[in-house]
Short mmCIF file of C-alpha atoms in Angstrom, two decimals:
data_model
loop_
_atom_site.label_atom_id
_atom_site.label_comp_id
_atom_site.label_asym_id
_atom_site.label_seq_id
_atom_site.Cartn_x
_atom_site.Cartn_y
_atom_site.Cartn_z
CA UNK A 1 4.37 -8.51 -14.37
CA UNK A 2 3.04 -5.02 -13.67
CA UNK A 3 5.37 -2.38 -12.38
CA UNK A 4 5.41 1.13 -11.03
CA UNK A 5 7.85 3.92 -11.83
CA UNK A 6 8.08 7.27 -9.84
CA UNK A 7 10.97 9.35 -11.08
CA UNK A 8 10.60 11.90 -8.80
CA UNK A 9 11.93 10.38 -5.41
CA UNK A 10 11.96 13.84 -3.41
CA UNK A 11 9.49 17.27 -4.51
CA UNK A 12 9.59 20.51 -2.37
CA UNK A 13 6.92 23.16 -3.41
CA UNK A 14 6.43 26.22 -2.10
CA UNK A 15 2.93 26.80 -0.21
CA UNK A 16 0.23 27.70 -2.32
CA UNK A 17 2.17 26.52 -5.29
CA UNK A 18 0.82 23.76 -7.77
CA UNK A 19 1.87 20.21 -7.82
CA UNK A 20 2.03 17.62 -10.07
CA UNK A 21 3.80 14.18 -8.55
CA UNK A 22 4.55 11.59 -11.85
CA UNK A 23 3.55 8.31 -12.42
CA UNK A 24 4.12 5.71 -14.94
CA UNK A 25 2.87 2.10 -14.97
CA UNK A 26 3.49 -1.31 -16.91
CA UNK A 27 0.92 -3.75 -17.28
CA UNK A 28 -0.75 -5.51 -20.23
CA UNK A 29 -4.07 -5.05 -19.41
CA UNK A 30 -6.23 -2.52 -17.93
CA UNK A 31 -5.08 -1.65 -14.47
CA UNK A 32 -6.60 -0.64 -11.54
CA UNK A 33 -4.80 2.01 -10.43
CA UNK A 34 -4.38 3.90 -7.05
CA UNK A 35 -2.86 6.86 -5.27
CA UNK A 36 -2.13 6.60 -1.77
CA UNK A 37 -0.05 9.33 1.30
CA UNK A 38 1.87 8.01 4.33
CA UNK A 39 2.39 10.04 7.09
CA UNK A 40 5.73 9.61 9.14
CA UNK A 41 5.31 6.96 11.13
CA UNK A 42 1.44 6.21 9.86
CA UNK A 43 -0.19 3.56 7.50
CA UNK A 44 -1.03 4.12 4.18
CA UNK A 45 -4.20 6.11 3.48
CA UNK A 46 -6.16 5.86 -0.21
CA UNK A 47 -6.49 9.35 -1.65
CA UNK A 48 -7.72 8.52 -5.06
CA UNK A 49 -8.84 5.46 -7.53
CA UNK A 50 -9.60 4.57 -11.03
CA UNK A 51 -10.87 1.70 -11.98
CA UNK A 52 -12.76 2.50 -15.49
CA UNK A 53 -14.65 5.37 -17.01
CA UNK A 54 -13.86 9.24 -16.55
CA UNK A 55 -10.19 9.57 -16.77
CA UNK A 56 -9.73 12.57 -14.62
CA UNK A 57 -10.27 11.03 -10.93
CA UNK A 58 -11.37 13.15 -8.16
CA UNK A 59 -9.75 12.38 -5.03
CA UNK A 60 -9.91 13.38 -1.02
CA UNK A 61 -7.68 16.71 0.11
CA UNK A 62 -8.52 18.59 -3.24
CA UNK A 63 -6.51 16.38 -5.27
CA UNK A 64 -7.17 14.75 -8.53
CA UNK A 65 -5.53 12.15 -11.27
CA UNK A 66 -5.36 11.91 -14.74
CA UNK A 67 -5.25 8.55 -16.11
CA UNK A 68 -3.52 8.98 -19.78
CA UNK A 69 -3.25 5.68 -21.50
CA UNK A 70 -1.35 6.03 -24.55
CA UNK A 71 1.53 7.51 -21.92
CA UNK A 72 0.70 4.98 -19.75
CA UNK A 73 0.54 7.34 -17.32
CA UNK A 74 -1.11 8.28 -13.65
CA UNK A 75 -0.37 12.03 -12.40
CA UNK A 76 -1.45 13.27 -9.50
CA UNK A 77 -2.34 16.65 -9.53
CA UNK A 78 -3.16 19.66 -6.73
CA UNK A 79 -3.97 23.11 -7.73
CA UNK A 80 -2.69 24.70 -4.27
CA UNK A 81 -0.32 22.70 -1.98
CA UNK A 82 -1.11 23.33 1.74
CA UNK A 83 1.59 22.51 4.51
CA UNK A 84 -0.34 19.62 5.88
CA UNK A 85 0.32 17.79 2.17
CA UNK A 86 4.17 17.34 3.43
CA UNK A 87 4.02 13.47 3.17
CA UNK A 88 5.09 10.60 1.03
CA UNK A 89 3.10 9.52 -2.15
CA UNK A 90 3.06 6.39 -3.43
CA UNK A 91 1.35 5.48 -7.25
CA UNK A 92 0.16 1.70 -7.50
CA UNK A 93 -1.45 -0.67 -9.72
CA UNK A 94 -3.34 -3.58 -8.88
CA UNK A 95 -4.20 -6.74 -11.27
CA UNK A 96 -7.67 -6.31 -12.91
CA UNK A 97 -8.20 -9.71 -12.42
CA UNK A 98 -7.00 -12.75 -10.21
CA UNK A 99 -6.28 -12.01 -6.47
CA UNK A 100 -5.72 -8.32 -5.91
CA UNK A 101 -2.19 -7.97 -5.74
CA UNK A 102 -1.16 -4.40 -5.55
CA UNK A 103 2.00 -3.42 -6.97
CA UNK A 104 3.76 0.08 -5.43
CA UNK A 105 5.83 2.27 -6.42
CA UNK A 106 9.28 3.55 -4.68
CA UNK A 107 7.31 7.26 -3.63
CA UNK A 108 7.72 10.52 -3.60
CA UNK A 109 8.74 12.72 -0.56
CA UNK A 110 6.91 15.94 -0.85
CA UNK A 111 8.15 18.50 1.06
CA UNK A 112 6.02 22.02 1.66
CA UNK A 113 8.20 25.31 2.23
CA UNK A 114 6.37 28.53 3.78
CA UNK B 1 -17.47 0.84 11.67
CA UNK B 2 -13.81 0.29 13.15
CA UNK B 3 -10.81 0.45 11.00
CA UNK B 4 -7.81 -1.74 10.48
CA UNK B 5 -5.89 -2.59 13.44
CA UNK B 6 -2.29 -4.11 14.18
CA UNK B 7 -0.19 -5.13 17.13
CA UNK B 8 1.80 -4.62 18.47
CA UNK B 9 2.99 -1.09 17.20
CA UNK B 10 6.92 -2.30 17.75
CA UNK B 11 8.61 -4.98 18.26
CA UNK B 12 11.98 -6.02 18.35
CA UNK B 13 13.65 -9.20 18.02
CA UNK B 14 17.23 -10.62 17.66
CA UNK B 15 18.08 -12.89 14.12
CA UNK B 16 17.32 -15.97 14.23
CA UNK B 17 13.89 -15.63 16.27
CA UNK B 18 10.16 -15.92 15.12
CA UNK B 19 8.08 -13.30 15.21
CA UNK B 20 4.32 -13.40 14.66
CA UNK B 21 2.49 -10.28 13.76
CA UNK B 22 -1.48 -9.65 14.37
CA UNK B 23 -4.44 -7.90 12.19
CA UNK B 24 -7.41 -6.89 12.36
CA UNK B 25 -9.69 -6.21 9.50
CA UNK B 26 -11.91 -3.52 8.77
CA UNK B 27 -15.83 -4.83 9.59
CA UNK B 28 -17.36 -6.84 7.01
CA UNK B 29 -13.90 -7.60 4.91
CA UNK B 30 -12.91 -10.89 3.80
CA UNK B 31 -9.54 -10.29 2.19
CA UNK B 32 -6.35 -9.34 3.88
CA UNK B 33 -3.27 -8.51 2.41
CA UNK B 34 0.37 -8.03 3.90
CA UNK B 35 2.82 -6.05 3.03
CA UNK B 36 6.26 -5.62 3.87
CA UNK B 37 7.75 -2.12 3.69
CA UNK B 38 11.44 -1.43 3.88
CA UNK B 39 13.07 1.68 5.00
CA UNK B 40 13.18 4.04 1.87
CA UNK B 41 11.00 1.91 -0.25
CA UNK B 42 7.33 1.23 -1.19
CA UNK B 43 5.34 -1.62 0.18
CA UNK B 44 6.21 -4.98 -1.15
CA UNK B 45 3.16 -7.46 -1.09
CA UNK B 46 3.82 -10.66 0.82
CA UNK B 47 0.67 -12.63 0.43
CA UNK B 48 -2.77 -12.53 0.23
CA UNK B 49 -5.71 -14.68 2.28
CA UNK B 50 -9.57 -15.09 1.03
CA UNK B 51 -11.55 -16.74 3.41
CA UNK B 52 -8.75 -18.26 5.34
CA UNK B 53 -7.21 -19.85 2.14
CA UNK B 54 -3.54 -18.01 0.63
CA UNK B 55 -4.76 -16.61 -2.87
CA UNK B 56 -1.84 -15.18 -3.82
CA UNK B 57 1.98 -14.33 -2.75
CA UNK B 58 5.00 -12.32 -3.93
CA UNK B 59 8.36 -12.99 -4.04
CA UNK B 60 8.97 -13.99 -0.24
CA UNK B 61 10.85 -17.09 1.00
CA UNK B 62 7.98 -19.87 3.01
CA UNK B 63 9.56 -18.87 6.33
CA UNK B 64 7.04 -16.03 6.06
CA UNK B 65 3.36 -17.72 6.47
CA UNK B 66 0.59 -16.44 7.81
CA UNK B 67 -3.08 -17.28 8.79
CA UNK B 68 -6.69 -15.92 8.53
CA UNK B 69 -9.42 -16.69 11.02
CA UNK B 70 -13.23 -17.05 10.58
CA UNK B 71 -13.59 -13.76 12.20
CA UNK B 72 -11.12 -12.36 9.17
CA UNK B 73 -8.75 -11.24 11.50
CA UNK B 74 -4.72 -12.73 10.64
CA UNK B 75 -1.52 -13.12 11.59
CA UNK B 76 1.72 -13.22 9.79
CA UNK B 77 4.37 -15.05 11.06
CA UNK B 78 8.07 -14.58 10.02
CA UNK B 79 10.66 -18.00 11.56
CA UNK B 80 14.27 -17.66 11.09
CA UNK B 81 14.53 -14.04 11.25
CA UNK B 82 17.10 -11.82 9.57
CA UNK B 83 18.79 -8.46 9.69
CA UNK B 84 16.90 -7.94 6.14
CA UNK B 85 13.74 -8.20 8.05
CA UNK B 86 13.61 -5.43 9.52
CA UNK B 87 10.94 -2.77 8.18
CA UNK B 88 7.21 -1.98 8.79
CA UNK B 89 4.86 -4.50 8.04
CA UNK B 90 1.39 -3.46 7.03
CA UNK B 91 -1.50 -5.36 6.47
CA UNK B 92 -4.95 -3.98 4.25
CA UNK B 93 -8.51 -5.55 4.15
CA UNK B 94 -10.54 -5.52 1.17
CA UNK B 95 -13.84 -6.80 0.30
CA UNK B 96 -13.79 -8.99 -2.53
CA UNK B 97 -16.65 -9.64 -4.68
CA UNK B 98 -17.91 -5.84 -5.44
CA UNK B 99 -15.89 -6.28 -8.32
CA UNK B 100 -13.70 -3.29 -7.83
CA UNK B 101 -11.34 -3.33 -4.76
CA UNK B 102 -10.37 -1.02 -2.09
CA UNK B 103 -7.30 -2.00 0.42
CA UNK B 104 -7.74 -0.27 3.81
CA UNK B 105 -4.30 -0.10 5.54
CA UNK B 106 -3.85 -0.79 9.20
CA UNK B 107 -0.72 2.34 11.07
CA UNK B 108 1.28 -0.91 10.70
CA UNK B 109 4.03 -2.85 12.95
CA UNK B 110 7.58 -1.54 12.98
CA UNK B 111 9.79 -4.56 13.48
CA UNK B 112 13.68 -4.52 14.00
CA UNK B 113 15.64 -7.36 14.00
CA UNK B 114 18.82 -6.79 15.92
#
């Protein structure tokens, strides 16, 4: 069964400041794999995909992913965090096959400081 | 093109009740998915519906069932409610049959179960 590990359950980051939020994924195959912010209160909005091809994923907001197979890994990067990125992150994979079950991880809280 | 919709926004009920839950798909989806998503945590995927069939489900007891409509718009229904129950439940359309997928996430339906 595929699963999703964030290790970093809370980030604060200064404004302006870089950010990198972690992701790490088990499954056997190829995933699909997917970035996605909730707002308090709000639904879940995509900010980034990768499905095949280029490994470095351009995403809405300025931010982009890395998808690193040997580390089995999904980053999400942003070169200059704005106050409006305060929000929760969540990394997930989805089956490459079969009925599209997506799989989420726990999230990260990001938190933006002036 | 309109979005994806829920009601009601919140809801509560006491244990022991049923509850049924309403989306509405983005235009031109077939697939909707429902997620529940406790306090704290990252969405959990209930089940899955492709033209009005269940194509898939996670690990979630049959008291939680749910239907799809010719018009792709579904409910999910929860009997026997419990305490546990309580979180925001989202639901996500998708179109299946581009051969990648993209789940669009209704603001979701905060229940408490009291």
């Amino acid at each position: 069964a595929q699963s999703v590990t964030q290790p970093d359950i809370h980030i604060t980051v200064s404004e302006g400041a870089s950010l990198e939020l972690r992701c790490n994924y088990s499954y056997g195959a190829t995933p699909y794999l997917f970035w996605y912010v909730q707002s308090p209160g709000q639904g879940l909005q995509l900010l980034l995909k990768y499905f095949s091809g280029d490994t470095l994923v351009q995403g809405i907001k300025g931010f982009e992913a890395e998808f690193k197979r040997s580390q089995s890994s999904f980053n999400l990067r942003k070169p200059s965090v704005h106050w409006s990125d305060a929000a929760e992150y969540f990394c997930a994979v989805g089956l490459s096959g079969g009925y599209q079950k997506v799989t989420f991880g726990i999230g990260t809280k990001l938190q933006v400081i002036p | 093109e309109t979005g994806v919709t829920q009601s009601p926004t919140h809801l509560i009920k006491t244990r022991g009740q049923q509850v049924t839950l309403r989306c509405s798909s983005q235009s031109g989806h077939n697939t909707v998915s429902w997620y529940q998503q406790a306090l704290g945590q990252g969405p959990q995927f209930i089940f899955q519906y492709y033209r009005e069939e269940e194509n898939g489900r996670g690990n979630f007891p049959p008291r939680f069932s749910g239907l799809q409509f010719p018009n792709y718009s579904s409910e999910l229904n929860v009997n026997a409610l419990e305490l546990d129950d309580s979180a925001l439940y989202l639901c996500a359309s998708s179109l299946v049959g581009q051969g990648h997928y993209e789940q669009y996430f209704g603001p979701g339906t905060r229940l408490t179960v009291t």
